[in-house]
CSV table of C-alpha atoms in Angstrom, one decimal:
chain,number,residue,atom,x,y,z
A,7,MET,CA,102.8,116.2,316.8
A,8,ARG,CA,102.9,119.5,315.1
A,9,THR,CA,101.3,121.9,317.5
A,10,ALA,CA,103.0,123.3,320.5
A,11,ARG,CA,102.0,125.9,322.9
A,12,THR,CA,103.5,127.8,325.5
A,13,TRP,CA,102.2,131.0,327.4
A,14,ALA,CA,102.8,135.0,328.1
A,15,VAL,CA,101.4,137.9,329.3
A,16,ALA,CA,99.0,141.1,327.6
A,17,LEU,CA,98.9,143.7,330.0
A,18,THR,CA,95.9,146.2,329.6
A,19,GLY,CA,97.0,148.8,332.6
A,20,VAL,CA,97.6,147.1,335.3
A,21,ASP,CA,95.7,144.1,334.7
A,22,GLY,CA,97.8,141.0,333.1
A,23,HIS,CA,95.9,138.8,330.5
A,24,LEU,CA,97.2,135.2,330.2
A,25,VAL,CA,98.1,134.8,326.5
A,26,GLU,CA,98.2,130.9,324.7
A,27,ILE,CA,100.7,131.0,322.1
A,28,GLU,CA,100.0,128.1,319.6
A,29,ALA,CA,102.3,127.8,317.1
A,30,ASP,CA,101.6,125.3,314.2
A,31,VAL,CA,103.7,123.9,311.4
A,32,SER,CA,102.3,122.2,308.2
A,33,PRO,CA,103.9,121.0,305.6
A,34,GLN,CA,103.6,123.5,302.6
A,35,THR,CA,105.8,126.3,301.5
A,36,PRO,CA,107.8,127.6,303.6
A,37,ASP,CA,106.3,130.9,306.0
A,38,PHE,CA,105.7,132.6,309.2
A,39,ARG,CA,102.9,134.3,310.2
A,40,ILE,CA,102.0,135.4,313.5
A,41,ILE,CA,98.1,135.9,314.1
A,42,GLY,CA,95.8,136.9,317.0
A,43,LEU,CA,95.8,140.5,316.8
A,44,PRO,CA,99.2,141.7,317.2
A,45,ASP,CA,100.3,145.5,316.6
A,46,LYS,CA,103.2,146.3,314.2
A,47,SER,CA,105.9,146.0,317.0
A,48,LEU,CA,104.5,142.2,317.5
A,49,GLY,CA,104.4,141.6,313.6
A,50,GLU,CA,108.1,142.3,313.5
A,51,ALA,CA,108.9,139.6,316.0
A,52,VAL,CA,108.7,137.5,313.0
A,53,GLN,CA,112.4,138.8,312.1
A,54,ARG,CA,113.7,138.9,315.5
A,55,VAL,CA,112.9,135.3,316.3
A,56,TRP,CA,114.0,133.8,313.2
A,57,ASN,CA,117.1,135.7,313.4
A,58,ALA,CA,117.8,134.7,316.9
A,59,CYS,CA,116.8,131.1,316.7
A,60,THR,CA,119.5,130.9,313.5
A,61,ASN,CA,122.4,132.9,315.7
A,62,THR,CA,121.7,130.0,318.6
A,63,GLY,CA,122.2,127.1,316.6
A,64,LEU,CA,118.5,126.3,317.2
A,65,ASP,CA,116.9,125.4,314.0
A,66,LEU,CA,113.1,126.8,313.0
A,67,PRO,CA,111.3,123.8,311.4
A,68,ARG,CA,111.5,125.2,307.3
A,69,ARG,CA,107.6,124.7,306.5
A,70,ARG,CA,104.8,126.8,306.9
A,71,LEU,CA,104.7,128.6,311.1
A,72,THR,CA,101.9,129.7,312.1
A,73,VAL,CA,101.4,130.8,315.3
A,74,ASN,CA,98.5,132.2,316.9
A,75,LEU,CA,98.0,133.8,320.4
A,76,SER,CA,94.7,133.2,322.0
A,77,PRO,CA,92.3,134.7,322.5
A,78,ALA,CA,92.6,136.3,319.5
A,79,SER,CA,89.9,139.3,320.4
A,80,LEU,CA,92.3,140.7,322.9
A,81,PRO,CA,94.7,143.7,321.7
A,82,LYS,CA,98.5,142.6,322.0
A,83,HIS,CA,101.2,145.1,321.8
A,84,GLY,CA,104.9,145.0,322.7
A,85,SER,CA,107.7,143.2,322.0
A,86,GLY,CA,107.4,141.0,325.4
A,87,PHE,CA,106.0,138.1,323.5
A,88,ASP,CA,109.3,137.1,321.5
A,89,VAL,CA,110.6,134.6,323.8
A,90,GLY,CA,107.1,133.0,324.3
A,91,ILE,CA,106.6,133.3,320.4
A,92,ALA,CA,110.4,131.3,319.9
A,93,VAL,CA,110.3,129.0,322.1
A,94,ALA,CA,106.5,127.5,320.6
A,95,ALA,CA,107.8,127.3,317.2
A,96,LEU,CA,110.6,125.5,318.5
A,97,ALA,CA,108.7,123.1,320.5
A,98,ALA,CA,106.4,122.5,317.2
A,99,GLY,CA,109.5,121.8,315.3
A,100,GLY,CA,110.7,119.5,318.0
A,101,VAL,CA,113.4,121.1,319.6
A,102,LEU,CA,111.7,121.4,322.8
A,103,PRO,CA,109.5,119.0,324.7
A,104,HIS,CA,106.2,120.1,324.8
A,105,ARG,CA,105.4,119.3,328.6
A,106,THR,CA,108.1,122.1,330.4
A,107,VAL,CA,106.9,124.7,327.7
A,108,GLY,CA,103.3,124.0,327.8
A,109,SER,CA,103.4,125.2,331.9
A,110,THR,CA,106.0,127.6,331.9
A,111,VAL,CA,104.9,131.5,331.1
A,112,HIS,CA,107.7,133.4,329.1
A,113,ILE,CA,108.4,137.4,328.9
A,114,GLY,CA,110.6,139.0,327.2
A,115,GLU,CA,112.2,140.4,324.2
A,116,LEU,CA,114.8,138.8,321.7
A,117,GLY,CA,117.5,140.3,320.0
A,118,LEU,CA,118.9,139.4,317.1
A,119,ASP,CA,122.2,137.6,319.0
A,120,GLY,CA,119.4,135.8,320.7
A,121,ARG,CA,119.8,137.7,323.9
A,122,LEU,CA,117.0,138.4,325.9
A,123,ARG,CA,116.6,142.3,326.6
A,124,PRO,CA,114.1,144.0,329.5
A,125,VAL,CA,110.6,144.9,328.8
A,126,ALA,CA,108.4,147.3,330.7
A,127,GLY,CA,105.9,145.6,333.0
A,128,VAL,CA,107.2,142.6,334.5
A,129,LEU,CA,105.8,143.0,337.6
A,130,PRO,CA,102.2,143.1,336.8
A,131,ALA,CA,102.8,140.3,334.2
A,132,VAL,CA,104.4,138.0,337.0
A,133,PHE,CA,101.0,138.8,339.2
A,134,ALA,CA,98.7,137.7,337.0
A,135,ALA,CA,100.6,134.5,335.8
A,136,ALA,CA,100.7,134.0,339.6
A,137,ARG,CA,97.1,134.3,340.3
A,138,ALA,CA,96.7,132.6,337.0
A,139,GLY,CA,97.9,129.4,338.9
A,140,PHE,CA,101.0,128.9,337.0
A,141,ASP,CA,104.4,128.5,338.8
A,142,ARG,CA,107.4,129.0,336.8
A,143,VAL,CA,107.9,132.3,334.6
A,144,VAL,CA,111.3,132.6,332.7
A,145,VAL,CA,112.0,136.9,332.4
A,146,PRO,CA,115.3,138.7,330.6
A,147,ILE,CA,118.1,138.5,333.3
A,148,ALA,CA,117.5,142.3,333.8
A,149,ASN,CA,113.9,142.4,334.8
A,150,LEU,CA,114.7,139.1,337.3
A,151,ALA,CA,115.0,141.4,340.8
A,152,GLU,CA,111.7,142.7,339.6
A,153,ALA,CA,110.2,139.5,338.9
A,154,ARG,CA,111.0,137.5,342.4
A,155,LEU,CA,109.0,140.5,344.0
A,156,VAL,CA,106.4,138.3,343.5
A,157,PRO,CA,106.0,136.0,346.1
A,158,GLY,CA,105.1,131.9,345.5
A,159,ILE,CA,106.8,131.7,342.2
A,160,ASP,CA,109.7,130.3,340.5
A,161,VAL,CA,111.2,132.9,338.5
A,162,HIS,CA,114.4,132.0,336.3
A,163,GLY,CA,116.4,134.6,334.7
A,164,ALA,CA,117.7,133.8,331.3
A,165,VAL,CA,120.3,135.6,329.6
A,166,SER,CA,119.6,134.1,326.1
A,167,LEU,CA,117.5,132.1,323.9
A,168,GLY,CA,120.2,129.5,323.9
A,169,GLU,CA,119.3,129.6,327.8
A,170,VAL,CA,115.9,129.2,327.8
A,171,ALA,CA,116.0,126.4,325.6
A,172,ALA,CA,118.7,124.8,327.6
A,173,ARG,CA,116.4,124.7,330.8
A,174,HIS,CA,113.7,123.0,328.9
A,175,GLY,CA,116.0,120.3,327.9
A,176,ALA,CA,117.3,121.0,324.0
A,177,ASP,CA,120.7,120.1,323.3
A,178,VAL,CA,122.1,123.3,322.6
A,179,GLU,CA,126.2,124.7,322.3
A,180,GLU,CA,126.4,127.0,325.1
A,181,ARG,CA,127.8,130.6,323.7
A,182,GLU,CA,129.2,133.4,326.1
A,183,LEU,CA,127.1,136.4,325.8
A,184,GLU,CA,127.0,139.4,327.8
A,185,ALA,CA,124.3,139.7,329.2
A,186,VAL,CA,121.8,143.0,327.9
A,187,LEU,CA,121.3,145.0,332.1
A,188,LEU,CA,119.1,148.0,332.6
A,189,PRO,CA,120.9,151.2,333.4
A,190,LEU,CA,120.8,152.0,337.1
A,191,PRO,CA,118.3,155.6,337.4
A,192,GLU,CA,120.8,158.1,339.0
A,193,ARG,CA,119.0,159.3,341.8
A,194,PRO,CA,120.3,162.2,343.6
A,195,ASP,CA,120.8,162.3,347.3
A,196,ALA,CA,118.1,162.2,349.5
A,197,GLU,CA,116.8,165.3,350.9
A,198,GLU,CA,116.3,165.6,354.6
A,199,LEU,CA,112.6,167.5,355.0
A,200,ASP,CA,111.7,167.5,358.3
A,201,LEU,CA,108.4,170.3,359.5
A,202,ALA,CA,110.9,171.4,361.7
A,203,ASP,CA,112.7,173.2,358.6
A,204,VAL,CA,108.9,175.1,358.6
A,205,VAL,CA,108.9,178.4,360.9
A,206,GLY,CA,106.2,180.3,361.9
A,207,GLN,CA,103.6,178.5,359.7
A,208,ASP,CA,101.6,177.1,362.8
A,209,ASP,CA,98.5,176.9,360.9
A,210,ALA,CA,99.6,175.3,357.9
A,211,VAL,CA,101.3,172.7,359.9
A,212,THR,CA,98.2,172.1,361.4
A,213,ALA,CA,96.6,171.5,358.1
A,214,LEU,CA,98.8,169.3,356.9
A,215,THR,CA,98.9,167.0,359.7
A,216,VAL,CA,94.8,166.9,359.4
A,217,ALA,CA,95.6,166.4,355.6
A,218,ALA,CA,97.8,163.7,356.3
A,219,ALA,CA,95.7,161.8,358.9
A,220,GLY,CA,92.5,161.9,357.2
A,221,GLY,CA,93.8,161.6,353.3
A,222,HIS,CA,92.4,164.6,352.8
A,223,HIS,CA,93.3,167.0,349.8
A,224,LEU,CA,94.3,170.2,350.3
A,225,LEU,CA,94.3,173.8,348.3
A,226,LEU,CA,97.6,176.3,349.6
A,227,SER,CA,97.1,179.7,348.3
A,228,GLY,CA,99.5,182.7,349.1
A,229,PRO,CA,102.7,184.7,347.8
A,230,PRO,CA,105.3,183.9,346.3
A,231,GLY,CA,108.2,182.6,349.3
A,232,ALA,CA,105.7,181.9,351.7
A,233,GLY,CA,106.4,178.4,352.1
A,234,LYS,CA,104.1,176.1,349.8
A,235,THR,CA,105.9,174.2,348.1
A,236,MET,CA,108.0,173.8,351.3
A,237,LEU,CA,105.1,172.6,353.2
A,238,ALA,CA,103.7,170.5,350.3
A,239,ARG,CA,107.3,168.5,350.0
A,240,ARG,CA,107.5,167.3,353.6
A,241,LEU,CA,103.6,165.7,352.8
A,242,PRO,CA,105.5,161.8,352.2
A,243,GLY,CA,107.2,162.1,355.4
A,244,ILE,CA,104.6,162.4,358.0
A,245,LEU,CA,102.2,159.6,355.8
A,246,PRO,CA,102.5,156.3,357.3
A,247,GLN,CA,105.1,154.1,355.3
A,248,LEU,CA,103.4,151.9,353.0
A,249,ASP,CA,102.6,148.1,353.8
A,250,GLU,CA,103.6,145.2,351.5
A,251,GLU,CA,100.5,145.4,349.0
A,252,ALA,CA,100.8,149.1,348.8
A,253,ALA,CA,104.1,149.0,348.0
A,254,LEU,CA,103.9,146.4,345.6
A,255,GLU,CA,100.7,147.9,343.5
A,256,VAL,CA,103.4,151.5,343.6
A,257,ALA,CA,106.2,149.1,342.1
A,258,ALA,CA,104.0,147.8,339.3
A,259,ILE,CA,102.8,151.1,338.2
A,260,ARG,CA,106.2,151.8,338.2
A,261,SER,CA,107.2,148.8,336.5
A,262,LEU,CA,104.7,149.8,333.6
A,263,THR,CA,106.8,153.1,333.1
A,264,GLY,CA,110.1,151.2,332.2
A,265,GLU,CA,111.6,152.6,335.8
A,266,PRO,CA,113.7,149.5,337.3
A,267,VAL,CA,112.2,148.2,339.7
A,268,LEU,CA,114.8,146.7,342.2
A,269,ALA,CA,113.5,146.5,345.7
A,270,LEU,CA,110.0,148.2,347.4
A,271,ASP,CA,110.1,151.3,348.5
A,272,SER,CA,107.8,152.3,351.5
A,273,LEU,CA,107.9,155.6,351.3
A,274,PRO,CA,104.8,156.9,349.6
A,275,PRO,CA,105.6,158.4,346.0
A,276,PHE,CA,105.1,162.3,345.4
A,277,GLU,CA,104.2,163.0,341.8
A,278,ALA,CA,105.2,166.8,340.6
A,279,PRO,CA,104.6,167.8,337.3
A,280,HIS,CA,105.1,170.6,335.3
A,281,HIS,CA,102.4,173.1,334.9
A,282,SER,CA,102.9,173.1,331.1
A,283,ALA,CA,101.9,168.6,331.3
A,284,SER,CA,99.4,168.1,329.0
A,285,ALA,CA,96.0,166.3,329.4
A,286,VAL,CA,98.0,163.0,328.5
A,287,ALA,CA,100.9,163.6,330.1
A,288,MET,CA,98.5,163.7,333.6
A,289,VAL,CA,95.9,161.1,332.6
A,290,GLY,CA,98.3,158.6,330.5
A,291,GLY,CA,97.6,156.2,327.4
A,292,GLY,CA,98.8,156.6,324.2
A,293,SER,CA,98.1,155.6,320.7
A,294,ARG,CA,98.6,151.6,320.9
A,295,ALA,CA,99.6,150.6,324.1
A,296,ALA,CA,98.5,152.7,327.4
A,297,ARG,CA,101.5,154.3,329.7
A,298,PRO,CA,100.7,155.2,333.1
A,299,GLY,CA,100.2,159.6,333.3
A,300,ALA,CA,101.4,161.8,336.7
A,301,ILE,CA,97.7,160.8,338.2
A,302,VAL,CA,98.4,157.1,338.0
A,303,ARG,CA,101.9,157.6,339.3
A,304,ALA,CA,101.2,159.2,342.3
A,305,HIS,CA,99.3,156.2,343.4
A,306,ARG,CA,99.2,155.9,346.9
A,307,GLY,CA,101.2,158.8,347.3
A,308,VAL,CA,101.1,162.9,347.1
A,309,LEU,CA,100.3,164.6,343.7
A,310,PHE,CA,101.4,168.4,343.7
A,311,LEU,CA,100.3,171.3,341.5
A,312,ASP,CA,102.5,174.1,341.9
A,313,GLU,CA,101.2,177.0,340.0
A,314,ALA,CA,97.8,175.2,339.6
A,315,PRO,CA,96.1,177.9,337.8
A,316,GLU,CA,99.1,177.5,335.3
A,317,PHE,CA,97.6,173.8,333.9
A,318,ALA,CA,95.7,173.6,331.3
A,319,ARG,CA,91.9,173.5,332.1
A,320,VAL,CA,91.2,170.3,331.0
A,321,ALA,CA,94.3,168.6,332.6
A,322,LEU,CA,92.7,169.9,336.0
A,323,ASP,CA,89.4,168.6,335.1
A,324,ALA,CA,90.9,165.4,334.4
A,325,LEU,CA,91.5,165.0,338.1
A,326,ARG,CA,87.8,165.4,338.9
A,327,GLN,CA,87.1,161.3,338.3
A,328,PRO,CA,89.5,159.9,339.9
A,329,LEU,CA,89.5,162.2,343.3
A,330,GLU,CA,85.7,160.5,343.6
A,331,SER,CA,86.2,157.0,342.5
A,332,GLY,CA,89.9,156.4,342.8
A,333,ARG,CA,90.9,154.9,339.7
A,334,MET,CA,91.6,156.4,336.7
A,335,GLU,CA,90.1,155.3,333.1
A,336,VAL,CA,92.3,155.8,329.7
A,337,HIS,CA,90.1,155.1,326.6
A,338,ARG,CA,91.5,154.9,323.4
A,339,ALA,CA,90.1,153.8,320.0
A,340,GLY,CA,91.9,150.2,320.3
A,341,PHE,CA,91.8,149.4,324.2
A,342,THR,CA,90.4,151.0,327.5
A,343,ALA,CA,92.9,150.8,330.1
A,344,SER,CA,92.1,151.1,333.9
A,345,TYR,CA,94.4,152.2,336.4
A,346,PRO,CA,94.3,152.3,340.1
A,347,ALA,CA,94.6,156.5,341.5
A,348,ARG,CA,93.5,156.8,344.6
A,349,PHE,CA,96.2,159.7,346.1
A,350,GLN,CA,96.2,163.1,347.8
A,351,LEU,CA,96.3,165.9,345.9
A,352,VAL,CA,98.0,169.4,346.5
A,353,MET,CA,97.4,172.3,344.2
A,354,ALA,CA,99.7,175.7,344.9
A,355,MET,CA,98.6,178.8,343.7
A,356,ASN,CA,99.5,182.7,344.0
A,357,PRO,CA,97.0,185.1,344.9
A,358,CYS,CA,97.0,187.0,341.3
A,359,PRO,CA,99.1,186.7,338.4
A,360,CYS,CA,102.0,189.0,339.7
A,361,GLY,CA,101.4,187.2,343.2
A,362,ASN,CA,101.4,190.5,345.1
A,363,TYR,CA,97.9,190.8,345.7
A,364,GLY,CA,97.3,191.5,349.2
A,365,VAL,CA,100.6,191.2,350.4
A,366,ARG,CA,101.4,194.2,352.7
A,367,GLY,CA,103.7,196.3,352.0
A,368,ALA,CA,103.8,195.0,348.1
A,369,GLU,CA,102.3,196.4,345.1
A,370,CYS,CA,99.6,194.2,342.7
A,371,THR,CA,99.7,195.5,339.2
A,372,CYS,CA,97.0,193.2,338.1
A,373,PRO,CA,93.6,194.8,337.1
A,374,PRO,CA,90.3,193.2,338.9
A,375,MET,CA,89.3,191.4,335.7
A,376,ALA,CA,92.9,189.6,335.8
A,377,ILE,CA,92.5,188.8,339.2
A,378,ARG,CA,89.0,187.2,338.8
A,379,ARG,CA,89.7,185.3,335.5
A,380,TYR,CA,93.0,183.8,337.3
A,381,GLY,CA,91.2,182.2,340.4
A,382,ALA,CA,88.4,181.1,337.9
A,383,ARG,CA,90.9,178.9,336.6
A,384,LEU,CA,90.2,176.1,338.9
A,385,SER,CA,86.6,175.1,338.7
A,386,GLY,CA,84.2,175.0,340.8
A,387,PRO,CA,83.7,171.2,340.7
A,388,LEU,CA,87.3,170.9,340.9
A,389,ARG,CA,87.5,173.1,344.2
A,390,ASP,CA,84.4,171.4,345.2
A,391,ARG,CA,86.2,168.3,345.7
A,392,ILE,CA,89.1,169.8,347.9
A,393,ASP,CA,88.6,169.4,351.5
A,394,ILE,CA,91.1,172.0,352.6
A,395,GLU,CA,91.7,175.4,351.4
A,396,LEU,CA,94.3,177.6,353.4
A,397,HIS,CA,95.6,180.6,353.2
A,398,VAL,CA,99.5,181.1,353.9
A,399,ALA,CA,101.3,184.1,354.6
A,400,ARG,CA,105.1,184.7,354.4
A,401,VAL,CA,106.9,184.5,357.4
A,402,ALA,CA,108.3,188.0,358.6
A,403,ALA,CA,111.5,188.7,357.8
A,404,SER,CA,112.9,188.7,362.0
A,405,ARG,CA,111.3,185.0,362.6
A,406,ALA,CA,113.0,183.6,359.3
A,407,THR,CA,116.4,184.8,360.1
A,408,SER,CA,116.3,183.7,364.0
A,409,GLY,CA,117.1,180.0,363.0
A,410,GLU,CA,115.0,178.6,365.3
A,411,ARG,CA,113.1,175.6,364.7
A,412,SER,CA,109.4,174.3,364.9
A,413,THR,CA,108.4,172.4,368.1
A,414,VAL,CA,107.1,169.8,365.3
A,415,THR,CA,108.8,167.2,364.0
A,416,SER,CA,107.8,165.3,361.1
A,417,ALA,CA,108.5,162.1,363.3
A,418,ALA,CA,106.4,163.3,366.3
A,419,ALA,CA,103.3,164.5,363.5
A,420,ARG,CA,103.7,160.9,361.9
A,421,VAL,CA,103.1,159.3,365.1
A,422,ARG,CA,100.0,161.9,365.8
A,423,VAL,CA,98.9,160.5,362.0
A,424,GLN,CA,99.6,156.9,362.6
A,425,GLU,CA,97.2,157.0,365.9
A,426,ALA,CA,94.4,159.2,364.0
A,427,ARG,CA,94.0,156.5,361.4
A,428,ALA,CA,94.1,153.5,363.5
A,429,ALA,CA,91.4,155.1,365.6
A,430,ALA,CA,89.3,155.5,362.2
A,431,ALA,CA,90.8,152.4,360.9
A,432,GLU,CA,88.8,150.9,364.2
A,433,ARG,CA,85.4,153.0,363.6
A,434,TRP,CA,85.3,151.7,359.8
A,435,ARG,CA,86.2,148.1,360.9
A,436,GLY,CA,83.9,145.9,358.8
A,437,THR,CA,83.8,148.7,355.8
A,438,PRO,CA,86.0,149.1,352.7
A,439,TRP,CA,87.1,152.1,353.9
A,440,LYS,CA,89.9,152.9,356.1
A,441,ILE,CA,90.4,156.4,356.1
A,442,ASN,CA,88.1,159.1,356.8
A,443,GLY,CA,89.1,161.2,353.3
A,444,ASP,CA,87.1,158.2,351.5
A,445,VAL,CA,83.9,157.7,353.2
A,446,PRO,CA,80.7,158.7,351.4
A,447,GLY,CA,79.1,161.6,353.2
A,448,THR,CA,75.8,159.5,353.6
A,449,ARG,CA,77.5,157.7,356.0
A,450,LEU,CA,78.0,160.4,358.0
A,451,ARG,CA,74.8,162.1,357.3
A,452,GLN,CA,72.6,159.0,358.3
A,453,GLY,CA,72.7,156.5,360.8
A,454,SER,CA,74.5,156.4,364.3
A,455,LEU,CA,76.9,158.5,363.3
A,456,ARG,CA,74.6,161.7,362.5
A,457,LEU,CA,75.9,164.6,364.7
A,458,PRO,CA,73.8,166.3,367.3
A,459,GLY,CA,71.7,169.0,365.7
A,460,ALA,CA,73.1,171.5,368.2
A,461,VAL,CA,76.8,170.4,367.2
A,462,ARG,CA,76.0,170.6,363.3
A,463,ALA,CA,74.2,173.9,363.3
A,464,PRO,CA,76.9,175.9,362.1
A,465,LEU,CA,77.7,173.3,358.8
A,466,ASP,CA,73.5,173.3,358.5
A,467,ARG,CA,73.2,177.1,358.2
A,468,ALA,CA,75.9,177.4,355.7
A,469,LEU,CA,74.0,174.9,353.7
A,470,GLU,CA,71.0,176.7,354.0
A,471,ARG,CA,72.5,180.2,352.7
A,472,GLY,CA,74.3,178.2,349.8
A,473,SER,CA,77.8,179.2,351.1
A,474,LEU,CA,78.6,175.6,350.9
A,475,THR,CA,77.7,172.4,348.7
A,476,LEU,CA,76.5,169.1,349.6
A,477,ARG,CA,79.6,168.3,348.9
A,478,ALA,CA,81.1,170.6,350.6
A,479,TYR,CA,79.5,169.8,353.5
A,480,ASP,CA,80.2,166.0,353.8
A,481,ARG,CA,84.1,167.0,353.6
A,482,ALA,CA,83.1,169.5,356.3
A,483,LEU,CA,82.0,166.7,358.0
A,484,ARG,CA,85.0,164.2,357.0
A,485,LEU,CA,87.1,167.0,358.3
A,486,ALA,CA,85.9,167.3,361.6
A,487,TRP,CA,85.9,163.7,362.6
A,488,THR,CA,89.5,163.7,361.5
A,489,MET,CA,90.0,166.4,363.5
A,490,SER,CA,88.3,164.3,366.7
A,491,ASP,CA,90.4,161.1,365.2
A,492,LEU,CA,93.9,163.8,366.2
A,493,GLU,CA,92.4,165.1,369.8
A,494,GLY,CA,91.5,160.9,370.3
A,495,THR,CA,88.0,162.0,371.3
A,496,THR,CA,85.1,159.5,370.7
A,497,SER,CA,83.2,162.1,367.8
A,498,PRO,CA,83.0,165.4,367.1
A,499,GLY,CA,82.2,168.8,368.6
A,500,ALA,CA,81.3,172.6,367.9
A,501,ASP,CA,85.1,173.4,367.9
A,502,GLU,CA,85.6,170.5,365.1
A,503,ILE,CA,83.2,171.9,363.4
A,504,GLY,CA,84.1,175.6,363.5
A,505,ARG,CA,87.7,174.4,362.4
A,506,ALA,CA,86.4,172.2,360.0
A,507,LEU,CA,84.5,175.2,358.6
A,508,PHE,CA,87.6,177.7,358.3
A,509,LEU,CA,89.7,174.7,357.0
A,510,LYS,CA,87.4,174.4,353.9
A,511,LYS,CA,86.2,177.8,353.2
A,512,GLY,CA,87.9,180.1,355.4
A,513,MET,CA,84.3,180.4,357.5
A,514,ALA,CA,84.1,181.2,360.9
A,515,ALA,CA,81.9,179.1,362.4
């Protein structure tokens, strides 16, 4: 039998597509070609596979060898197909048995000496293999811990191509090769971030708790040194820990970036890109292969934009689609990739370019036009998607140096947040939503959850006079329901509506 088949995985975003690797040997002039829409790095696999097989003592057939990657219409990129191509070619030449080769997925890059080198995206690739019904996967030894995070599939970590061939029953001389391992990331010691460190910012701590309980987006404005960054960095600590499904989603995204994944992390991610980040760095993408940007890396966690008006306008406007849909679509000339991107957005900004506008005892040197232009860098449509807008003032020196600590700790706030989310999840049981921040406004304005006219009257008046758009109206309703859940009441009252209006637009009811 001159044709052999095995399997690999092509990634488009976080979605894996099974690729059948067919190798065919024909009695013609010796040649080695790869067809099926490979990119340049995949086309170079010819030389890597040839040298790896030769240096391992595995002979490829010295005839015309054609490798087809099917489906041919699916773009394929990267070096993760090397092992599959080598295995299929060896099976076509009679070195490896067809049966075991055809029921195994092979992932990995080959070195010229035959060692298997790690590749990015192994976790989503193994997920795709498991969903497609495969129960055996071969990966580089460096990716073994990551691949084993997928339950219900037999994963073999190999050091070399010779080890892979021996696993399939080939008679190959064993060679001592040093395994190629991923360098362990240098992680700084975890800083203890507790809400108890935040002194004199009771309103801000309350707003942060409401944001965590309902999954609401937050804009903090105030002068430098008011504690905006301190507050934002403590938001992940009061969010509920990730369940296994969410932790796997986060780990799959980390895998796509090439970061080593050794275990699941239950702490929600925190991404804080620099204000000089480009739109591509925020969104993700690339000319040949898609890579997740900061928006996607913040999935299931917090995206913090410090000095938000300093970001490029196009980078800020890129947030609008994922804030509404919870997904990030990356469109390039050769491919389209879709990523999950459901995150909490926290933005911080100064009141003016110099930061002293409205600060008691400080002198603002900014002309009025510069102040207006600075605030206008956050577009109206983007601000409309923010649930909470809060001004944060500097803490008095007497309180800042008193050594006191807040009575609200992160542990206590997390308990309140979990209880409020449990109440919301019970209310939305049987629907696609679990937190108030995701619920469409029509569900809150109509039907059985529609509030009495006397309760929602302040919101209606603000909508009629144009102080609120309909989207902002809906966001204020969601805030009111979240505050009701935090208080343990069955539905919002006039007090919750008034506080929601204040948090959304700084307006009194």
